[in-house]
Short mmCIF file of C-alpha atoms in Angstrom, two decimals:
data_model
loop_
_atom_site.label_atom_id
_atom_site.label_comp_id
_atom_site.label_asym_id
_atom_site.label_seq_id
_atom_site.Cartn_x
_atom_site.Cartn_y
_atom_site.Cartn_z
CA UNK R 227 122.90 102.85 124.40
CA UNK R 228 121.91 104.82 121.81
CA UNK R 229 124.96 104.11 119.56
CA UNK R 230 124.85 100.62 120.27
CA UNK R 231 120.92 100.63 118.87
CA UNK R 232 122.10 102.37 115.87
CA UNK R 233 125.28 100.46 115.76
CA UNK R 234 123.20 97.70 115.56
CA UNK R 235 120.04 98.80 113.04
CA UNK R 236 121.47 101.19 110.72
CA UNK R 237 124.17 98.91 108.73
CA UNK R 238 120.63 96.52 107.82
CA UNK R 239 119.16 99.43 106.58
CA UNK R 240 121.46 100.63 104.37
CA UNK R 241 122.26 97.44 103.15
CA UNK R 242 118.58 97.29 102.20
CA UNK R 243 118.21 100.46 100.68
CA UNK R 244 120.96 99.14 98.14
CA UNK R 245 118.71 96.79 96.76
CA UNK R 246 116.97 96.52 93.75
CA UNK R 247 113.45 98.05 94.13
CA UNK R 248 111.67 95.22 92.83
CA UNK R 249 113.54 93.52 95.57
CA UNK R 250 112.20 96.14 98.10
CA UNK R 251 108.98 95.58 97.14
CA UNK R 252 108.72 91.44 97.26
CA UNK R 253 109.72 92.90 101.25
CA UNK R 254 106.64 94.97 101.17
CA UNK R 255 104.23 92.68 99.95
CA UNK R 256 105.54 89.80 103.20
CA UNK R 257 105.02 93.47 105.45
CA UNK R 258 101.86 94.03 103.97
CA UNK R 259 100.22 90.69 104.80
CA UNK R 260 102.09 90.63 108.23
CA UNK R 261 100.56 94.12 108.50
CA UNK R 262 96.99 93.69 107.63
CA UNK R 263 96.31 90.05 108.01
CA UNK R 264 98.22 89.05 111.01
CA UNK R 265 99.32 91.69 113.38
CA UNK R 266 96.32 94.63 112.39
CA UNK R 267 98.19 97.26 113.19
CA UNK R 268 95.92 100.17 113.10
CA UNK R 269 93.42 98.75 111.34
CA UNK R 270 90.66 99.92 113.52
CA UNK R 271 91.95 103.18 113.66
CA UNK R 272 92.00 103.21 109.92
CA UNK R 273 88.73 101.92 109.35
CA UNK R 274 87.41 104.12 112.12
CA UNK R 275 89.06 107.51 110.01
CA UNK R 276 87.71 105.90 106.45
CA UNK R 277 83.85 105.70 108.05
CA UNK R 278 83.85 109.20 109.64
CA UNK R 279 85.53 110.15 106.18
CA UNK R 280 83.28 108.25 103.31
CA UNK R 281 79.81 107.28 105.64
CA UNK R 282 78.08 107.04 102.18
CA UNK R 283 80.69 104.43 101.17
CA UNK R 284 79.64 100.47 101.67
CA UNK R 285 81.62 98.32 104.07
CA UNK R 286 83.07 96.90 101.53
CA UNK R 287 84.19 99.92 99.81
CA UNK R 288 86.09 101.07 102.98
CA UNK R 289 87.84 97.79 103.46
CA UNK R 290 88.96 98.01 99.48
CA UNK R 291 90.42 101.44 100.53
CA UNK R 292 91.76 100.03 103.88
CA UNK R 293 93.66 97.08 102.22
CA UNK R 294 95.13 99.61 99.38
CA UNK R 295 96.41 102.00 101.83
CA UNK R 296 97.80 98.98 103.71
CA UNK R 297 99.87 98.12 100.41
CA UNK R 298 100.38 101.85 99.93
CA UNK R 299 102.50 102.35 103.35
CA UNK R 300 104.10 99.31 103.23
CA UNK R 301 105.59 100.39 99.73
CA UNK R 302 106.19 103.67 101.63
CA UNK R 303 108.76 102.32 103.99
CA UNK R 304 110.75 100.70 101.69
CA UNK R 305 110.43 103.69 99.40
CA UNK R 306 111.66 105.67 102.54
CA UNK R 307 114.79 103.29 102.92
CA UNK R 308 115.54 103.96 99.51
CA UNK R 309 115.93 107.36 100.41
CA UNK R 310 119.09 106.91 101.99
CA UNK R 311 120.56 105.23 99.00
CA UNK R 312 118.82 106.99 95.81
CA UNK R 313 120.97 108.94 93.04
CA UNK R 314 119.31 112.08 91.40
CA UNK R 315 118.85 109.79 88.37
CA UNK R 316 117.17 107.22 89.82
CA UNK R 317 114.33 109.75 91.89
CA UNK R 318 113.90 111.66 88.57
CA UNK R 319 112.90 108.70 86.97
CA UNK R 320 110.09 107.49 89.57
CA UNK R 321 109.59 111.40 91.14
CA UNK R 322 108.24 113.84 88.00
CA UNK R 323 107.19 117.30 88.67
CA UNK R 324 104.69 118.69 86.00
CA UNK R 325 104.67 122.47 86.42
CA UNK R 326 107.55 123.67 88.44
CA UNK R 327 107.75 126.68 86.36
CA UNK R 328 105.05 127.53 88.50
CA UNK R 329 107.03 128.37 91.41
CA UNK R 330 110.02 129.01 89.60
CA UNK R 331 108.39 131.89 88.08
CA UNK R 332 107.61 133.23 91.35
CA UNK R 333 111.45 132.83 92.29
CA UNK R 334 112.79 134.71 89.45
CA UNK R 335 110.16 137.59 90.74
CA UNK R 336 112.27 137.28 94.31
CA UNK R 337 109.27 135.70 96.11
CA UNK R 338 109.56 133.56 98.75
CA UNK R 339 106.99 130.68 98.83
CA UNK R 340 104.95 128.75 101.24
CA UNK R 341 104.73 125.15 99.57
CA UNK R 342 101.68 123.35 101.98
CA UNK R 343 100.90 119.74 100.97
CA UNK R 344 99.15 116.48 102.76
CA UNK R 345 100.86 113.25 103.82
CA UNK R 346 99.57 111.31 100.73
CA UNK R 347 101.50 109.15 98.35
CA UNK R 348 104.69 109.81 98.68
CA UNK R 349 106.20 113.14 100.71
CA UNK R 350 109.71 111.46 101.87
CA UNK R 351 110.48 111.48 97.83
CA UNK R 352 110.20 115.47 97.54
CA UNK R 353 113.45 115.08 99.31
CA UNK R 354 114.19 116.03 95.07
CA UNK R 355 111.93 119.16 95.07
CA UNK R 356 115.67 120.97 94.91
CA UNK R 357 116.48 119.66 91.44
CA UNK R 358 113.79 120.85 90.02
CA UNK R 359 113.06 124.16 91.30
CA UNK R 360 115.29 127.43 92.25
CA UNK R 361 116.27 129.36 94.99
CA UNK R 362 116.23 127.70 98.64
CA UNK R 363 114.17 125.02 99.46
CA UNK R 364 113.90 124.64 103.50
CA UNK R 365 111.80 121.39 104.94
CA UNK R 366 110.71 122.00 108.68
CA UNK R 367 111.90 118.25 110.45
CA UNK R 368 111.04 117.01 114.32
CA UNK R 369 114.50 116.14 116.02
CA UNK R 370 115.13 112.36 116.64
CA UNK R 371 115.82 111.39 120.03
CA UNK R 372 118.99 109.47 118.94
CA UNK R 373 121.10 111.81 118.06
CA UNK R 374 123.53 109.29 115.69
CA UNK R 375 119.98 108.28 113.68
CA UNK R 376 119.54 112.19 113.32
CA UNK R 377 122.39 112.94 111.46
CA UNK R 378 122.34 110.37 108.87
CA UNK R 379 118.64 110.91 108.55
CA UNK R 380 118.65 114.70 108.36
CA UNK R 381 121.81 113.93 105.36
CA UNK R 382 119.82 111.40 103.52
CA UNK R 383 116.41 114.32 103.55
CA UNK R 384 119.10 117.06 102.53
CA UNK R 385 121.31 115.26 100.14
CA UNK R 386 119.95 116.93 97.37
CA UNK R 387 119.78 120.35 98.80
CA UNK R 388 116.78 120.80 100.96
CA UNK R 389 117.93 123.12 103.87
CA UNK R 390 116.32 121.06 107.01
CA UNK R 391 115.19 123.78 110.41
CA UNK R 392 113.58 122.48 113.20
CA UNK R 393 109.91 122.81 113.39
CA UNK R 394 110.23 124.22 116.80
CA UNK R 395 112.37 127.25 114.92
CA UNK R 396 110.16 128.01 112.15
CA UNK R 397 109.32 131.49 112.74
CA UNK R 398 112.64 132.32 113.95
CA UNK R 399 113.89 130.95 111.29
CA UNK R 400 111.88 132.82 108.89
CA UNK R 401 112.54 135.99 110.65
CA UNK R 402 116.04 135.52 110.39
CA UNK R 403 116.36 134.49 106.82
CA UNK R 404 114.42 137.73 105.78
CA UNK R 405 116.32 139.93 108.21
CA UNK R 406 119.00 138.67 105.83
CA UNK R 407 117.28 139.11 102.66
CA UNK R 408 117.31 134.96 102.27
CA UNK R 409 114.65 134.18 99.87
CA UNK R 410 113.61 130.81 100.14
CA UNK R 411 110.55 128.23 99.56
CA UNK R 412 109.46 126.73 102.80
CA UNK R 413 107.81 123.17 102.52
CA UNK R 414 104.86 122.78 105.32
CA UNK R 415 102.68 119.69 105.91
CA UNK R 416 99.70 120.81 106.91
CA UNK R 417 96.89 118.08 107.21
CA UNK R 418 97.80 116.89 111.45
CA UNK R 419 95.83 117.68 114.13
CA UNK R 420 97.04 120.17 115.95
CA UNK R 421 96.55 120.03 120.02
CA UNK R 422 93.45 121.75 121.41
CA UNK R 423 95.23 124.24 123.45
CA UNK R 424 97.07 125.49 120.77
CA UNK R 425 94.26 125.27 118.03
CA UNK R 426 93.09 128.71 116.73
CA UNK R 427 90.53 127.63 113.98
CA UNK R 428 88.05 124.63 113.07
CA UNK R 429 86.28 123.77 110.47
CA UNK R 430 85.11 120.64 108.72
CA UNK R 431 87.32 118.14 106.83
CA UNK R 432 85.53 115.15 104.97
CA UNK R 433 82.19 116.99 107.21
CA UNK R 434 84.05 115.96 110.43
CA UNK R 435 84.14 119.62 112.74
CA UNK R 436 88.20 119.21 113.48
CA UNK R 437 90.58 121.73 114.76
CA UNK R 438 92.92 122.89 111.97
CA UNK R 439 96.35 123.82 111.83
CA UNK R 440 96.78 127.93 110.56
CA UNK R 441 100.41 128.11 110.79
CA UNK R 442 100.70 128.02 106.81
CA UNK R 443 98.26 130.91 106.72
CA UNK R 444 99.52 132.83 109.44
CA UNK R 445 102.95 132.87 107.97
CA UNK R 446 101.96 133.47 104.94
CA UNK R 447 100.44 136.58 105.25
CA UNK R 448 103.36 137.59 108.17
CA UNK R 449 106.39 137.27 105.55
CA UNK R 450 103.86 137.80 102.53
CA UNK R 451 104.84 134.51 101.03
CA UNK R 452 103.47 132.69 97.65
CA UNK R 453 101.04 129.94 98.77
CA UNK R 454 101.55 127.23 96.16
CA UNK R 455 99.72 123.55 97.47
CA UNK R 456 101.29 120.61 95.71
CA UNK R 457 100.06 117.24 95.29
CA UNK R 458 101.89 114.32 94.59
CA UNK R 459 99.69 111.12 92.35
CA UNK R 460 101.00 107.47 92.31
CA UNK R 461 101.03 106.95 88.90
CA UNK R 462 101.99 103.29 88.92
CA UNK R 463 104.06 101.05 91.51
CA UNK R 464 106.98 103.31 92.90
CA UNK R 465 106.56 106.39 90.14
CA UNK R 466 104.87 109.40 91.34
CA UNK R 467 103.94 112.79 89.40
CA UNK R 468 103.54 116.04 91.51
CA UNK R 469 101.58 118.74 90.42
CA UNK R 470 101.79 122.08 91.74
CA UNK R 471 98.60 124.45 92.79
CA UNK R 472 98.32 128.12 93.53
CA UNK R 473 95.98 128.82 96.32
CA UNK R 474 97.36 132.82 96.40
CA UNK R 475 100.26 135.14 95.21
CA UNK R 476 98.31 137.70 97.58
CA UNK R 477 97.89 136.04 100.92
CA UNK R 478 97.15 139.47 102.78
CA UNK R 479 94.10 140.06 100.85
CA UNK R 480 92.25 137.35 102.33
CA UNK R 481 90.30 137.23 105.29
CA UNK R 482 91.35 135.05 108.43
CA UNK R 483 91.39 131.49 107.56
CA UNK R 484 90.30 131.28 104.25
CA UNK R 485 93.51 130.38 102.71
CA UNK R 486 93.70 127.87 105.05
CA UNK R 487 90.31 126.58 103.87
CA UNK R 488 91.48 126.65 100.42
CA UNK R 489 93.99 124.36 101.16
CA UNK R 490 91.53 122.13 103.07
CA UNK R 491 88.93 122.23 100.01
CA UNK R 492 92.48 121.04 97.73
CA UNK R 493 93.09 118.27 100.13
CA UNK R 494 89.99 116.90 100.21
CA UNK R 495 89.54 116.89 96.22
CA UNK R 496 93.21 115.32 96.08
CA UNK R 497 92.38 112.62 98.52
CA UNK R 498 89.43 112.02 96.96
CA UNK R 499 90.86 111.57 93.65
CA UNK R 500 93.23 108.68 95.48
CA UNK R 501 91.98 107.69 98.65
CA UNK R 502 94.27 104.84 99.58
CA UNK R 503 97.48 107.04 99.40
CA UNK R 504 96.49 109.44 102.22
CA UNK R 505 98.20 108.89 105.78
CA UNK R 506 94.74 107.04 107.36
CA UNK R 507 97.06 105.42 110.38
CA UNK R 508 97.30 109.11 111.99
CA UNK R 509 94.01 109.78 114.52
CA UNK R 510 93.28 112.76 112.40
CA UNK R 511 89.70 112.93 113.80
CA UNK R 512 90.41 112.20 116.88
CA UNK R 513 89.55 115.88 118.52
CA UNK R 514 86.32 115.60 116.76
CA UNK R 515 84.17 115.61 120.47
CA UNK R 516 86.24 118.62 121.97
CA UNK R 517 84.84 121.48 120.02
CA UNK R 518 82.52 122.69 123.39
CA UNK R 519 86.40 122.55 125.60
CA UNK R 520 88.15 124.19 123.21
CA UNK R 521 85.55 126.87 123.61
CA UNK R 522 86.06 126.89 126.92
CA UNK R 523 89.92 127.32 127.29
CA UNK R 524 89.77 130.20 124.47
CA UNK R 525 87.04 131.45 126.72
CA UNK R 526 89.22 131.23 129.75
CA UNK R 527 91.83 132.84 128.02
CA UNK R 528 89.85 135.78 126.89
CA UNK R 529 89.29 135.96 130.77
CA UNK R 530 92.60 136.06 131.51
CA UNK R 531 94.13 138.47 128.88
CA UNK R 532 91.35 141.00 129.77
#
């Protein structure tokens, strides 16, 4: 079954992603009124994240935002079907980096690097991060449950050198690659709500108390990596400019969690700067009420270890 599903899907999509992009994105403006206008998908959720986030916006503010984001991830899919197809020429025309001597610098010193960004404007595109800096570059991925749409997925993300690990086998990873002396920059998306169980930290995010994920930080200051934030700008219809950030070359100087709320003070100030291109389909506030439990399982599990 599951060949026969990619038997059947994947030949479409790579004949798609060998169109024209101006072709791809007469497609995404027919998705993006089927989206929006006709089948709403998310767009409560959405509008829901874009009120919690902006309350001092109008109505009609949010709904401007709403209906650019809408455009935004439409354009985003295709973009990510043209993935499969692009040529280093082609992505280093419409994906720029503007200081990657920042990290490279910290490569030539023999540091490994923590690179934490946001799902905003376009992340499936820094599948080119490896032609512009040096060293290893390593992108944590979730497994697909078909195992034929994994392969050619997981080539198409490493096809221009990104080493892909599971996101499951991130510290082992890590441990293993130093063990070996591997020096490497590890890319780490950082923005999703983690479960409540597993949250060690909240704080406030667009004034919103929200558990936050740590495992940037944590890792960080266990392997005493770089923590460079990049953010990636749309600067017009399907070209993008990244700019790279350094949050700390010293991570075990800080105190618990205030990297981490460096990187939450960047994200906000990026988002704000282009608030249609951030991912506002995910439920990111939607642990927003379970502040009091969460006290209570790390409560019951002070019980338990004591």
């Amino acid at each position: 079954m599951q060949f026969l599903a990619f038997a059947i899907t994947y030949p479409f999509i790579w004949l798609l992603s060998r169109l024209p992009m101006r072709i791809l994105y007469a497609f995404s403006d027919f998705f993006y009124f089927l989206i929006y206008y006709v089948i709403g998908y998310r767009k409560k959720v959405v509008l829901e994240n874009l009120k919690l986030a902006f309350p001092k916006k109008s109505e009609e503010e949010r709904i401007k935002i709403a209906k650019g984001f809408f455009k935004h991830l439409t354009d985003l899919i295709m973009e990510s079907v043209k993935a499969f197809s692009i040529s280093d020429k082609e992505i280093s025309k419409r994906y720029t980096y503007k200081n990657p001597e920042l990290v490279n610098n910290f490569v030539q010193q023999g540091r490994s690097i923590a690179l934490v960004a946001a799902h905003q404007a376009n992340w499936e595109w820094s599948i080119s991060l490896p032609l512009v800096l040096e060293g290893n570059i390593l992108g944590a991925y979730t497994r697909l449950g078909n195992s034929y749409f994994e392969k050619v997925v997981r080539n198409s993300r490493e096809k221009f050198g990104i080493l892909g690990y599971k996101t499951s086998e991130t510290v082992r990873g890590m441990q293993k690659n130093f063990s070996e002396k591997m020096q490497g920059s590890y890319v780490l998306l950082s923005d999703q709500s983690p479960q409540v169980h597993k949250t060690f930290y909240w704080n406030e995010f667009f004034g919103v108390n929200v558990p936050i994920h740590t495992g940037a930080e944590m890792l960080s200051k266990r392997f005493n990596l770089v923590v460079i934030n990049y953010i990636t700008r749309k600067v017009k219809r399907g070209y993008y400019e990244t700019e790279f950030q350094l949050i700390t070359a010293s991570p075990k100087e800080f105190e618990d969690y205030e990297i981490t709320d460096k990187y939450i003070s960047l994200t906000e100030k990026n988002i704000n700067q282009q608030p249609e291109l951030y991912l506002w389909s995910h439920k990111r506030f939607k642990h927003r009420n379970k502040f009091e439990e969460w006290k209570k399982i790390k409560a019951s599990k002070q019980k338990t270890n004591s």
